mmCIF file of C-alpha atoms and ligand atoms in Angstrom:
data_model
loop_
_atom_site.group_PDB
_atom_site.id
_atom_site.type_symbol
_atom_site.label_atom_id
_atom_site.label_comp_id
_atom_site.label_asym_id
_atom_site.label_seq_id
_atom_site.Cartn_x
_atom_site.Cartn_y
_atom_site.Cartn_z
ATOM 1 C CA UNK A 1 -102.433 -9.459 140.187
ATOM 2 C CA UNK A 2 -100.222 -8.000 142.879
ATOM 3 C CA UNK A 3 -99.376 -4.356 142.246
ATOM 4 C CA UNK A 4 -96.102 -2.884 143.425
ATOM 5 C CA UNK A 5 -97.125 0.686 144.268
ATOM 6 C CA UNK A 6 -93.679 2.097 143.577
ATOM 7 C CA UNK A 7 -93.240 0.345 140.209
ATOM 8 C CA UNK A 8 -94.198 3.436 138.259
ATOM 9 C CA UNK A 9 -92.604 2.725 134.873
ATOM 10 C CA UNK A 10 -95.940 2.026 133.149
ATOM 11 C CA UNK A 11 -96.808 5.692 133.583
ATOM 12 C CA UNK A 12 -95.462 8.136 131.007
ATOM 13 C CA UNK A 13 -92.657 10.067 132.522
ATOM 14 C CA UNK A 14 -94.070 13.566 132.132
ATOM 15 C CA UNK A 15 -93.410 15.015 135.578
ATOM 16 C CA UNK A 16 -90.811 14.841 138.309
ATOM 17 C CA UNK A 17 -92.573 13.202 141.254
ATOM 18 C CA UNK A 18 -91.294 12.279 144.720
ATOM 19 C CA UNK A 19 -91.151 8.589 145.644
ATOM 20 C CA UNK A 20 -94.382 8.314 147.537
ATOM 21 C CA UNK A 21 -97.843 7.260 146.467
ATOM 22 C CA UNK A 22 -100.794 9.274 147.705
ATOM 23 C CA UNK A 23 -103.162 6.809 149.323
ATOM 24 C CA UNK A 24 -105.849 8.654 151.274
ATOM 25 C CA UNK A 25 -106.914 12.161 152.096
ATOM 26 C CA UNK A 26 -109.158 13.832 154.636
ATOM 27 C CA UNK A 27 -109.541 17.591 154.930
ATOM 28 C CA UNK A 28 -106.104 19.218 155.074
ATOM 29 C CA UNK A 29 -104.356 15.879 155.505
ATOM 30 C CA UNK A 30 -102.899 13.435 152.989
ATOM 31 C CA UNK A 31 -101.598 9.940 153.864
ATOM 32 C CA UNK A 32 -99.107 8.058 151.679
ATOM 33 C CA UNK A 33 -98.727 4.323 150.963
ATOM 34 C CA UNK A 34 -96.584 3.875 154.108
ATOM 35 C CA UNK A 35 -99.179 5.545 156.321
ATOM 36 C CA UNK A 36 -97.079 8.698 156.692
ATOM 37 C CA UNK A 37 -99.179 11.873 157.114
ATOM 38 C CA UNK A 38 -98.700 15.240 155.484
ATOM 39 C CA UNK A 39 -100.310 18.604 156.087
ATOM 40 C CA UNK A 40 -101.311 19.418 152.517
ATOM 41 C CA UNK A 41 -100.963 23.020 151.333
ATOM 42 C CA UNK A 42 -100.894 21.941 147.677
ATOM 43 C CA UNK A 43 -104.383 20.389 147.722
ATOM 44 C CA UNK A 44 -104.375 18.818 144.309
ATOM 45 C CA UNK A 45 -102.922 22.062 142.890
ATOM 46 C CA UNK A 46 -105.515 24.388 144.429
ATOM 47 C CA UNK A 47 -108.379 22.186 143.257
ATOM 48 C CA UNK A 48 -109.574 20.743 146.573
ATOM 49 C CA UNK A 49 -111.512 23.822 147.637
ATOM 50 C CA UNK A 50 -113.099 21.881 150.514
ATOM 51 C CA UNK A 51 -110.047 19.740 151.299
ATOM 52 C CA UNK A 52 -109.607 16.045 150.596
ATOM 53 C CA UNK A 53 -112.704 13.842 150.285
ATOM 54 C CA UNK A 54 -115.263 16.296 151.693
ATOM 55 C CA UNK A 55 -118.498 14.480 152.610
ATOM 56 C CA UNK A 56 -120.598 16.832 150.450
ATOM 57 C CA UNK A 57 -118.695 15.806 147.309
ATOM 58 C CA UNK A 58 -118.791 12.100 148.201
ATOM 59 C CA UNK A 59 -122.549 12.380 148.743
ATOM 60 C CA UNK A 60 -123.152 14.328 145.517
ATOM 61 C CA UNK A 61 -121.118 11.816 143.502
ATOM 62 C CA UNK A 62 -122.801 8.800 145.069
ATOM 63 C CA UNK A 63 -126.329 10.177 144.625
ATOM 64 C CA UNK A 64 -125.804 11.328 141.040
ATOM 65 C CA UNK A 65 -123.909 8.150 140.071
ATOM 66 C CA UNK A 66 -126.999 6.131 140.934
ATOM 67 C CA UNK A 67 -129.314 8.373 138.937
ATOM 68 C CA UNK A 68 -127.560 9.431 135.719
ATOM 69 C CA UNK A 69 -123.857 9.611 134.822
ATOM 70 C CA UNK A 70 -123.799 10.755 131.198
ATOM 71 C CA UNK A 71 -126.759 10.974 128.838
ATOM 72 C CA UNK A 72 -124.354 12.500 126.219
ATOM 73 C CA UNK A 73 -123.905 16.209 125.553
ATOM 74 C CA UNK A 74 -126.635 15.926 122.909
ATOM 75 C CA UNK A 75 -129.296 15.973 125.658
ATOM 76 C CA UNK A 76 -130.003 18.419 128.491
ATOM 77 C CA UNK A 77 -129.598 17.222 132.093
ATOM 78 C CA UNK A 78 -130.808 18.791 135.319
ATOM 79 C CA UNK A 79 -127.493 19.199 137.240
ATOM 80 C CA UNK A 80 -125.878 20.990 134.267
ATOM 81 C CA UNK A 81 -128.868 23.317 133.848
ATOM 82 C CA UNK A 82 -128.840 24.131 137.570
ATOM 83 C CA UNK A 83 -125.079 24.712 137.724
ATOM 84 C CA UNK A 84 -125.133 26.933 134.638
ATOM 85 C CA UNK A 85 -127.958 29.038 136.099
ATOM 86 C CA UNK A 86 -126.104 29.502 139.371
ATOM 87 C CA UNK A 87 -122.790 30.402 137.745
ATOM 88 C CA UNK A 88 -124.441 32.799 135.309
ATOM 89 C CA UNK A 89 -126.280 34.569 138.126
ATOM 90 C CA UNK A 90 -123.188 34.780 140.328
ATOM 91 C CA UNK A 91 -120.900 36.135 137.600
ATOM 92 C CA UNK A 92 -123.614 38.170 135.861
ATOM 93 C CA UNK A 93 -122.596 36.619 132.557
ATOM 94 C CA UNK A 94 -125.588 35.088 130.837
ATOM 95 C CA UNK A 95 -124.190 31.982 129.137
ATOM 96 C CA UNK A 96 -122.199 29.022 130.459
ATOM 97 C CA UNK A 97 -120.418 26.127 128.761
ATOM 98 C CA UNK A 98 -119.379 23.333 131.130
ATOM 99 C CA UNK A 99 -116.291 21.255 130.425
ATOM 100 C CA UNK A 100 -113.631 19.206 132.182
ATOM 101 C CA UNK A 101 -110.387 21.188 132.565
ATOM 102 C CA UNK A 102 -109.067 24.707 132.785
ATOM 103 C CA UNK A 103 -107.177 24.316 129.539
ATOM 104 C CA UNK A 104 -110.362 23.185 127.813
ATOM 105 C CA UNK A 105 -112.282 26.184 129.192
ATOM 106 C CA UNK A 106 -109.519 28.545 128.007
ATOM 107 C CA UNK A 107 -109.336 26.844 124.609
ATOM 108 C CA UNK A 108 -113.088 27.495 124.394
ATOM 109 C CA UNK A 109 -112.571 31.135 125.430
ATOM 110 C CA UNK A 110 -110.010 31.580 122.652
ATOM 111 C CA UNK A 111 -112.300 29.943 120.083
ATOM 112 C CA UNK A 112 -115.233 32.091 121.214
ATOM 113 C CA UNK A 113 -113.160 35.289 120.984
ATOM 114 C CA UNK A 114 -111.978 34.347 117.489
ATOM 115 C CA UNK A 115 -115.525 33.527 116.363
ATOM 116 C CA UNK A 116 -116.754 36.825 117.782
ATOM 117 C CA UNK A 117 -113.896 38.596 116.001
ATOM 118 C CA UNK A 118 -114.877 36.915 112.751
ATOM 119 C CA UNK A 119 -118.436 38.162 113.100
ATOM 120 C CA UNK A 120 -118.010 41.513 114.849
ATOM 121 C CA UNK A 121 -114.509 42.767 114.030
ATOM 122 C CA UNK A 122 -113.850 41.787 110.432
ATOM 123 C CA UNK A 123 -111.883 38.666 111.268
ATOM 124 C CA UNK A 124 -109.718 40.067 114.058
ATOM 125 C CA UNK A 125 -108.241 37.143 115.987
ATOM 126 C CA UNK A 126 -105.278 38.317 118.052
ATOM 127 C CA UNK A 127 -105.571 38.075 121.827
ATOM 128 C CA UNK A 128 -103.020 40.047 123.813
ATOM 129 C CA UNK A 129 -101.685 37.796 126.597
ATOM 130 C CA UNK A 130 -98.912 38.263 129.136
ATOM 131 C CA UNK A 131 -95.351 37.274 129.870
ATOM 132 C CA UNK A 132 -95.272 34.546 132.554
ATOM 133 C CA UNK A 133 -99.000 33.823 132.127
ATOM 134 C CA UNK A 134 -100.276 30.268 132.416
ATOM 135 C CA UNK A 135 -103.424 29.191 130.606
ATOM 136 C CA UNK A 136 -102.992 25.428 130.165
ATOM 137 C CA UNK A 137 -101.252 22.728 128.151
ATOM 138 C CA UNK A 138 -103.167 22.386 124.889
ATOM 139 C CA UNK A 139 -101.372 23.793 121.839
ATOM 140 C CA UNK A 140 -103.376 27.038 121.805
ATOM 141 C CA UNK A 141 -103.312 27.595 125.554
ATOM 142 C CA UNK A 142 -99.551 26.956 125.619
ATOM 143 C CA UNK A 143 -99.193 29.637 122.944
ATOM 144 C CA UNK A 144 -101.375 31.975 125.002
ATOM 145 C CA UNK A 145 -99.193 31.266 128.031
ATOM 146 C CA UNK A 146 -96.026 33.251 128.571
ATOM 147 C CA UNK A 147 -93.905 30.693 130.400
ATOM 148 C CA UNK A 148 -90.215 31.096 129.663
ATOM 149 C CA UNK A 149 -89.095 28.564 127.065
ATOM 150 C CA UNK A 150 -92.601 27.539 126.032
ATOM 151 C CA UNK A 151 -92.430 29.648 122.882
ATOM 152 C CA UNK A 152 -89.972 27.087 121.462
ATOM 153 C CA UNK A 153 -91.959 23.956 122.391
ATOM 154 C CA UNK A 154 -94.083 21.867 119.987
ATOM 155 C CA UNK A 155 -93.493 24.022 116.924
ATOM 156 C CA UNK A 156 -95.253 25.321 115.013
ATOM 157 C CA UNK A 157 -97.020 27.363 117.659
ATOM 158 C CA UNK A 158 -100.584 28.550 117.342
ATOM 159 C CA UNK A 159 -100.188 32.184 116.210
ATOM 160 C CA UNK A 160 -102.157 35.172 117.456
ATOM 161 C CA UNK A 161 -101.025 35.761 121.027
ATOM 162 C CA UNK A 162 -98.832 38.888 121.186
ATOM 163 C CA UNK A 163 -97.351 39.316 124.658
ATOM 164 C CA UNK A 164 -97.560 42.290 126.998
ATOM 165 C CA UNK A 165 -96.198 42.847 130.499
ATOM 166 C CA UNK A 166 -98.512 42.499 133.507
ATOM 167 C CA UNK A 167 -99.446 45.782 135.201
ATOM 168 C CA UNK A 168 -98.071 47.820 132.281
ATOM 169 C CA UNK A 169 -100.890 49.298 130.190
ATOM 170 C CA UNK A 170 -98.450 50.857 127.697
ATOM 171 C CA UNK A 171 -97.122 47.391 126.877
ATOM 172 C CA UNK A 172 -100.693 46.280 126.147
ATOM 173 C CA UNK A 173 -101.359 49.307 123.958
ATOM 174 C CA UNK A 174 -98.152 48.572 122.054
ATOM 175 C CA UNK A 175 -99.574 45.214 120.944
ATOM 176 C CA UNK A 176 -102.860 46.701 119.694
ATOM 177 C CA UNK A 177 -103.563 46.459 115.979
ATOM 178 C CA UNK A 178 -106.241 45.848 113.358
ATOM 179 C CA UNK A 179 -106.264 42.135 114.204
ATOM 180 C CA UNK A 180 -106.706 42.589 117.969
ATOM 181 C CA UNK A 181 -109.873 41.031 119.333
ATOM 182 C CA UNK A 182 -109.213 41.071 123.071
ATOM 183 C CA UNK A 183 -106.913 40.681 126.020
ATOM 184 C CA UNK A 184 -106.671 37.641 128.296
ATOM 185 C CA UNK A 185 -105.144 37.395 131.744
ATOM 186 C CA UNK A 186 -105.212 35.838 135.204
ATOM 187 C CA UNK A 187 -106.236 38.216 138.040
ATOM 188 C CA UNK A 188 -103.335 36.628 139.943
ATOM 189 C CA UNK A 189 -100.643 34.888 137.906
ATOM 190 C CA UNK A 190 -100.427 31.645 139.883
ATOM 191 C CA UNK A 191 -97.805 29.571 138.092
ATOM 192 C CA UNK A 192 -95.655 32.682 137.658
ATOM 193 C CA UNK A 193 -95.218 32.744 141.425
ATOM 194 C CA UNK A 194 -98.458 34.321 142.660
ATOM 195 C CA UNK A 195 -98.173 37.755 141.054
ATOM 196 C CA UNK A 196 -101.390 39.813 141.359
ATOM 197 C CA UNK A 197 -102.632 42.080 138.603
ATOM 198 C CA UNK A 198 -103.113 45.491 140.253
ATOM 199 C CA UNK A 199 -106.793 46.479 140.634
ATOM 200 C CA UNK A 200 -105.991 49.758 138.856
ATOM 201 C CA UNK A 201 -104.482 47.838 135.972
ATOM 202 C CA UNK A 202 -107.572 45.638 135.656
ATOM 203 C CA UNK A 203 -109.804 48.716 135.643
ATOM 204 C CA UNK A 204 -107.597 50.390 133.043
ATOM 205 C CA UNK A 205 -107.730 47.262 130.870
ATOM 206 C CA UNK A 206 -111.527 47.205 131.154
ATOM 207 C CA UNK A 207 -111.662 50.811 130.029
ATOM 208 C CA UNK A 208 -109.193 50.245 127.201
ATOM 209 C CA UNK A 209 -111.267 47.274 125.982
ATOM 210 C CA UNK A 210 -114.463 49.343 126.120
ATOM 211 C CA UNK A 211 -112.893 52.225 124.209
ATOM 212 C CA UNK A 212 -111.628 49.925 121.486
ATOM 213 C CA UNK A 213 -114.485 47.433 121.305
ATOM 214 C CA UNK A 214 -112.337 44.553 122.564
ATOM 215 C CA UNK A 215 -113.082 41.563 124.780
ATOM 216 C CA UNK A 216 -111.712 41.317 128.296
ATOM 217 C CA UNK A 217 -111.103 37.634 129.020
ATOM 218 C CA UNK A 218 -110.316 36.655 132.594
ATOM 219 C CA UNK A 219 -108.805 33.258 133.376
ATOM 220 C CA UNK A 220 -110.033 32.594 136.917
ATOM 221 C CA UNK A 221 -109.243 28.883 136.761
ATOM 222 C CA UNK A 222 -107.012 29.271 139.820
ATOM 223 C CA UNK A 223 -108.466 32.402 141.445
ATOM 224 C CA UNK A 224 -112.188 31.637 141.073
ATOM 225 C CA UNK A 225 -114.707 30.073 143.466
ATOM 226 C CA UNK A 226 -113.558 31.739 146.681
ATOM 227 C CA UNK A 227 -109.798 31.220 146.430
ATOM 228 C CA UNK A 228 -109.027 34.937 146.806
ATOM 229 C CA UNK A 229 -111.669 35.588 149.469
ATOM 230 C CA UNK A 230 -114.498 36.608 147.136
ATOM 231 C CA UNK A 231 -116.380 34.252 144.827
ATOM 232 C CA UNK A 232 -114.473 35.707 141.861
ATOM 233 C CA UNK A 233 -111.266 37.737 142.068
ATOM 234 C CA UNK A 234 -112.609 40.301 139.577
ATOM 235 C CA UNK A 235 -115.128 41.499 142.173
ATOM 236 C CA UNK A 236 -112.283 43.009 144.187
ATOM 237 C CA UNK A 237 -111.191 45.215 141.285
ATOM 238 C CA UNK A 238 -114.772 46.130 140.417
ATOM 239 C CA UNK A 239 -114.474 45.027 136.795
ATOM 240 C CA UNK A 240 -116.581 42.513 134.907
ATOM 241 C CA UNK A 241 -115.072 40.449 132.096
ATOM 242 C CA UNK A 242 -116.793 39.658 128.800
ATOM 243 C CA UNK A 243 -115.510 36.088 128.967
ATOM 244 C CA UNK A 244 -114.585 34.217 132.146
ATOM 245 C CA UNK A 245 -113.099 30.776 132.707
ATOM 246 C CA UNK A 246 -113.283 28.675 135.860
ATOM 247 C CA UNK A 247 -111.792 25.308 136.761
ATOM 248 C CA UNK A 248 -109.804 23.897 139.665
ATOM 249 C CA UNK A 249 -111.828 24.823 142.792
ATOM 250 C CA UNK A 250 -115.152 24.682 140.909
ATOM 251 C CA UNK A 251 -114.991 20.879 140.947
ATOM 252 C CA UNK A 252 -113.465 20.589 144.401
ATOM 253 C CA UNK A 253 -111.041 18.005 142.967
ATOM 254 C CA UNK A 254 -113.042 16.380 140.161
ATOM 255 C CA UNK A 255 -112.617 17.349 136.489
ATOM 256 C CA UNK A 256 -115.027 20.255 136.069
ATOM 257 C CA UNK A 257 -114.481 23.645 134.437
ATOM 258 C CA UNK A 258 -116.609 26.357 132.899
ATOM 259 C CA UNK A 259 -116.533 28.989 130.186
ATOM 260 C CA UNK A 260 -118.862 31.937 130.778
ATOM 261 C CA UNK A 261 -119.666 34.834 128.485
ATOM 262 C CA UNK A 262 -121.968 37.761 128.003
ATOM 263 C CA UNK A 263 -125.006 36.902 125.908
ATOM 264 C CA UNK A 264 -123.882 39.098 122.999
ATOM 265 C CA UNK A 265 -120.485 37.385 122.904
ATOM 266 C CA UNK A 266 -121.747 33.829 123.429
ATOM 267 C CA UNK A 267 -124.115 34.383 120.505
ATOM 268 C CA UNK A 268 -121.101 34.152 118.187
ATOM 269 C CA UNK A 269 -120.980 30.364 118.660
ATOM 270 C CA UNK A 270 -123.042 28.351 116.195
ATOM 271 C CA UNK A 271 -124.111 24.754 116.625
ATOM 272 C CA UNK A 272 -121.078 22.498 116.393
ATOM 273 C CA UNK A 273 -118.524 25.205 117.185
ATOM 274 C CA UNK A 274 -117.830 23.887 120.671
ATOM 275 C CA UNK A 275 -118.517 20.628 122.484
ATOM 276 C CA UNK A 276 -117.042 17.456 123.909
ATOM 277 C CA UNK A 277 -118.183 14.032 125.051
ATOM 278 C CA UNK A 278 -117.893 14.855 128.753
ATOM 279 C CA UNK A 279 -118.955 18.493 128.562
ATOM 280 C CA UNK A 280 -121.778 19.201 130.994
ATOM 281 C CA UNK A 281 -122.081 15.634 132.252
ATOM 282 C CA UNK A 282 -124.406 15.453 135.276
ATOM 283 C CA UNK A 283 -121.942 13.575 137.500
ATOM 284 C CA UNK A 284 -119.423 16.417 137.571
ATOM 285 C CA UNK A 285 -122.088 19.152 137.409
ATOM 286 C CA UNK A 286 -123.650 17.702 140.571
ATOM 287 C CA UNK A 287 -120.292 18.066 142.319
ATOM 288 C CA UNK A 288 -120.016 21.675 141.143
ATOM 289 C CA UNK A 289 -123.400 22.326 142.711
ATOM 290 C CA UNK A 290 -122.229 20.843 146.008
ATOM 291 C CA UNK A 291 -119.102 23.032 145.974
ATOM 292 C CA UNK A 292 -121.163 26.162 145.286
ATOM 293 C CA UNK A 293 -123.533 25.203 148.136
ATOM 294 C CA UNK A 294 -120.580 25.061 150.538
ATOM 295 C CA UNK A 295 -119.025 28.320 149.325
ATOM 296 C CA UNK A 296 -122.428 30.038 149.566
ATOM 297 C CA UNK A 297 -122.782 29.214 153.288
ATOM 298 C CA UNK A 298 -123.135 32.516 155.168
ATOM 299 C CA UNK A 299 -119.752 32.413 156.882
ATOM 300 C CA UNK A 300 -117.663 30.611 154.275
ATOM 301 C CA UNK A 301 -115.981 33.521 152.467
ATOM 302 C CA UNK A 302 -115.537 35.454 155.720
ATOM 303 C CA UNK A 303 -113.670 32.413 157.045
ATOM 304 C CA UNK A 304 -111.496 32.301 153.913
ATOM 305 C CA UNK A 305 -110.625 35.965 154.507
ATOM 306 C CA UNK A 306 -109.851 35.352 158.173
ATOM 307 C CA UNK A 307 -107.604 32.357 157.422
ATOM 308 C CA UNK A 308 -105.958 34.342 154.619
ATOM 309 C CA UNK A 309 -105.128 37.154 157.042
ATOM 310 C CA UNK A 310 -103.705 34.601 159.486
ATOM 311 C CA UNK A 311 -101.596 32.942 156.776
ATOM 312 C CA UNK A 312 -100.413 36.351 155.579
ATOM 313 C CA UNK A 313 -99.268 37.213 159.121
ATOM 314 C CA UNK A 314 -97.368 33.927 159.406
ATOM 315 C CA UNK A 315 -95.673 34.442 156.028
ATOM 316 C CA UNK A 316 -94.867 38.094 156.732
ATOM 317 C CA UNK A 317 -93.164 37.044 159.968
ATOM 318 C CA UNK A 318 -91.064 34.406 158.196
ATOM 319 C CA UNK A 319 -90.283 36.815 155.361
ATOM 320 C CA UNK A 320 -89.129 39.502 157.796
ATOM 321 C CA UNK A 321 -86.846 37.004 159.539
ATOM 322 C CA UNK A 322 -85.269 35.812 156.280
ATOM 323 C CA UNK A 323 -85.192 39.104 154.386
ATOM 324 C CA UNK A 324 -87.840 38.051 151.864
ATOM 325 C CA UNK A 325 -91.385 39.164 151.113
ATOM 326 C CA UNK A 326 -94.858 37.678 150.973
ATOM 327 C CA UNK A 327 -97.649 38.321 148.475
ATOM 328 C CA UNK A 328 -100.884 36.955 147.106
ATOM 329 C CA UNK A 329 -104.637 37.195 147.419
ATOM 330 C CA UNK A 330 -106.841 35.285 149.846
ATOM 331 C CA UNK A 331 -105.640 31.706 150.252
ATOM 332 C CA UNK A 332 -103.411 31.861 147.191
ATOM 333 C CA UNK A 333 -100.194 33.171 148.703
ATOM 334 C CA UNK A 334 -96.454 33.045 148.207
ATOM 335 C CA UNK A 335 -93.348 33.413 150.317
ATOM 336 C CA UNK A 336 -90.588 35.024 148.265
ATOM 337 C CA UNK A 337 -87.175 33.981 149.557
ATOM 338 C CA UNK A 338 -83.976 35.981 149.189
ATOM 339 C CA UNK A 339 -82.187 32.872 147.847
ATOM 340 C CA UNK A 340 -83.142 30.242 145.228
ATOM 341 C CA UNK A 341 -83.736 27.540 147.824
ATOM 342 C CA UNK A 342 -87.481 27.001 147.404
ATOM 343 C CA UNK A 343 -87.210 23.514 145.793
ATOM 344 C CA UNK A 344 -84.970 22.387 148.681
ATOM 345 C CA UNK A 345 -87.443 23.730 151.229
ATOM 346 C CA UNK A 346 -90.213 21.795 149.439
ATOM 347 C CA UNK A 347 -88.132 18.590 149.741
ATOM 348 C CA UNK A 348 -87.194 19.201 153.368
ATOM 349 C CA UNK A 349 -90.811 19.948 154.298
ATOM 350 C CA UNK A 350 -92.060 16.730 152.720
ATOM 351 C CA UNK A 351 -89.418 14.671 154.509
ATOM 352 C CA UNK A 352 -89.675 16.257 157.964
ATOM 353 C CA UNK A 353 -89.541 13.663 160.725
ATOM 354 C CA UNK A 354 -93.003 12.915 162.104
ATOM 355 C CA UNK A 355 -95.548 14.877 160.078
ATOM 356 C CA UNK A 356 -94.606 16.081 156.618
ATOM 357 C CA UNK A 357 -95.705 19.285 154.900
ATOM 358 C CA UNK A 358 -96.678 19.528 151.222
ATOM 359 C CA UNK A 359 -95.931 22.865 149.548
ATOM 360 C CA UNK A 360 -94.967 23.915 146.013
ATOM 361 C CA UNK A 361 -92.174 25.978 144.455
ATOM 362 C CA UNK A 362 -93.362 27.589 141.207
ATOM 363 C CA UNK A 363 -90.077 29.520 141.026
ATOM 364 C CA UNK A 364 -86.608 28.774 142.477
ATOM 365 C CA UNK A 365 -87.136 31.485 145.120
ATOM 366 C CA UNK A 366 -90.912 31.238 145.580
ATOM 367 C CA UNK A 367 -92.945 28.928 147.809
ATOM 368 C CA UNK A 368 -96.638 28.828 146.953
ATOM 369 C CA UNK A 369 -99.377 28.024 149.457
ATOM 370 C CA UNK A 370 -102.834 26.952 148.326
ATOM 371 C CA UNK A 371 -104.490 25.244 151.282
ATOM 372 C CA UNK A 372 -108.082 24.045 151.343
ATOM 373 C CA UNK A 373 -110.476 26.994 151.649
ATOM 374 C CA UNK A 374 -111.823 25.425 154.851
ATOM 375 C CA UNK A 375 -108.366 25.055 156.430
ATOM 376 C CA UNK A 376 -108.564 25.658 160.188
ATOM 377 C CA UNK A 377 -106.727 28.213 162.312
ATOM 378 C CA UNK A 378 -104.973 25.347 164.130
ATOM 379 C CA UNK A 379 -103.781 23.874 160.835
ATOM 380 C CA UNK A 380 -102.269 27.208 159.804
ATOM 381 C CA UNK A 381 -100.398 27.295 163.129
ATOM 382 C CA UNK A 382 -99.177 23.745 162.433
ATOM 383 C CA UNK A 383 -98.124 24.864 158.963
ATOM 384 C CA UNK A 384 -96.117 27.721 160.482
ATOM 385 C CA UNK A 385 -94.247 25.343 162.779
ATOM 386 C CA UNK A 386 -93.522 22.803 160.034
ATOM 387 C CA UNK A 387 -92.386 25.502 157.591
ATOM 388 C CA UNK A 388 -90.010 26.925 160.212
ATOM 389 C CA UNK A 389 -88.467 23.503 160.753
ATOM 390 C CA UNK A 390 -88.012 22.901 157.021
ATOM 391 C CA UNK A 391 -86.506 26.363 156.497
ATOM 392 C CA UNK A 392 -84.142 25.969 159.439
ATOM 393 C CA UNK A 393 -82.970 22.637 158.080
ATOM 394 C CA UNK A 394 -82.233 24.049 154.646
ATOM 395 C CA UNK A 395 -80.626 27.243 155.970
ATOM 396 C CA UNK A 396 -78.374 25.213 158.292
ATOM 397 C CA UNK A 397 -77.037 23.196 155.348
ATOM 398 C CA UNK A 398 -74.366 24.673 153.062
ATOM 399 C CA UNK A 399 -75.860 26.366 149.994
ATOM 400 C CA UNK A 400 -75.530 23.961 147.075
ATOM 401 C CA UNK A 401 -76.491 24.512 143.489
ATOM 402 C CA UNK A 402 -80.268 24.925 143.415
ATOM 403 C CA UNK A 403 -82.261 21.863 142.354
ATOM 404 C CA UNK A 404 -84.489 22.136 139.285
ATOM 405 C CA UNK A 405 -87.842 23.851 139.392
ATOM 406 C CA UNK A 406 -90.350 21.533 141.030
ATOM 407 C CA UNK A 407 -93.421 22.588 139.079
HETATM 408 C C1 LIG B 501 -104.326 25.279 136.308
HETATM 409 C C2 LIG B 501 -104.595 26.432 135.408
HETATM 410 C C3 LIG B 501 -105.014 26.246 134.080
HETATM 411 C C4 LIG B 501 -105.117 24.890 133.459
HETATM 412 O O1 LIG B 501 -106.106 24.113 134.042
HETATM 413 P P1 LIG B 501 -106.103 22.532 133.804
HETATM 414 O O2 LIG B 501 -107.324 22.059 134.508
HETATM 415 O O3 LIG B 501 -104.830 22.013 134.376
HETATM 416 O O4 LIG B 501 -106.153 22.318 132.333
HETATM 417 C C5 LIG B 501 -105.308 27.367 133.332
HETATM 418 N N1 LIG B 501 -105.194 28.607 133.834
HETATM 419 C C6 LIG B 501 -104.787 28.820 135.102
HETATM 420 C C7 LIG B 501 -104.715 30.213 135.611
HETATM 421 C C8 LIG B 501 -104.460 27.741 135.928
HETATM 422 O O5 LIG B 501 -104.023 27.961 137.168
#
């Protein structure tokens, strides 16, 4: 059967996608079906921690695929045991549940908090979450999210997620009641446009949770595994969560996520409370091990910090020229533009003559950068040049009505 690569109508139309088909990737570079090359600062939505098709992941997949792919979650397997031990030691949270997506890890975090509330807090089940938060696309994680408009989608919503305002402890306190079991947040709100939680705020939340016997749940699906320059973002604030979720970078591009918890919290789960056919399968766990090996190399995180500083300098220079700002943590950064032209810059960058540039606009005035953690200094310089060209093109054109959000 001959396949027309641009005949896409058999796929459910659930996302606005440009008319190219990703064909191959290598490091920071993606090639489409026409052989056109792009410098990729989207990287599978911040999942390709080591860039496209890193040899370590190919080797881990190939080796494990020939040994054991899935014995079922009813039996232990060595890669899952090893990965769980390493994650538990690194996060200093004793128990790990491996799964396949960030939403699944967060769904598990919510279930664990509710189970703990049932056993330890007389049935308390409410988890305070935040305006503009993003926790995934299952029914419960959509309810936990605070994306504008989502509160009206797929009614009836899952109840139990009162909303507070990031970096405003009073707004959190205002949601506290007899049914409160914990608070859940991202150390940097990624989908909201890369908005960091202040370290002081995280410390104050930790203290508030301790004073009231509540669980602090951190969603590090986007910020975890080196993205912000430390293995976990929470290290930079000096707080430790009771429940932690990881995803994206943990699998370096393959479906792998994790739910971690303190022993005393994890003990709330009974047999049968949580599981899934693919949860803890050795094929993906082996990849997670390979990613952790790379991130644990002596110089790896120092390099992330150095590249982050370089990217920050580039963005600050552009921001100063345009009258905008830049923000973020590590290699999760955003350029905030003074006008709502970010979706047009994304389009212009992709279509630049010669080499294209892939970037993302989580908000009409925000461009988000999430390059591979092993991006090179030369690639960041190339990024700067390509971004300048795309911006100049858009700024030279008359300002039209902004195009829709390209999320
Ligand atoms: C991407 C993301 C999720 C959802 O992860 P999926 O793997 O897409 O289900 C949850 N939380 C945060 C902070 C994310 O960035």
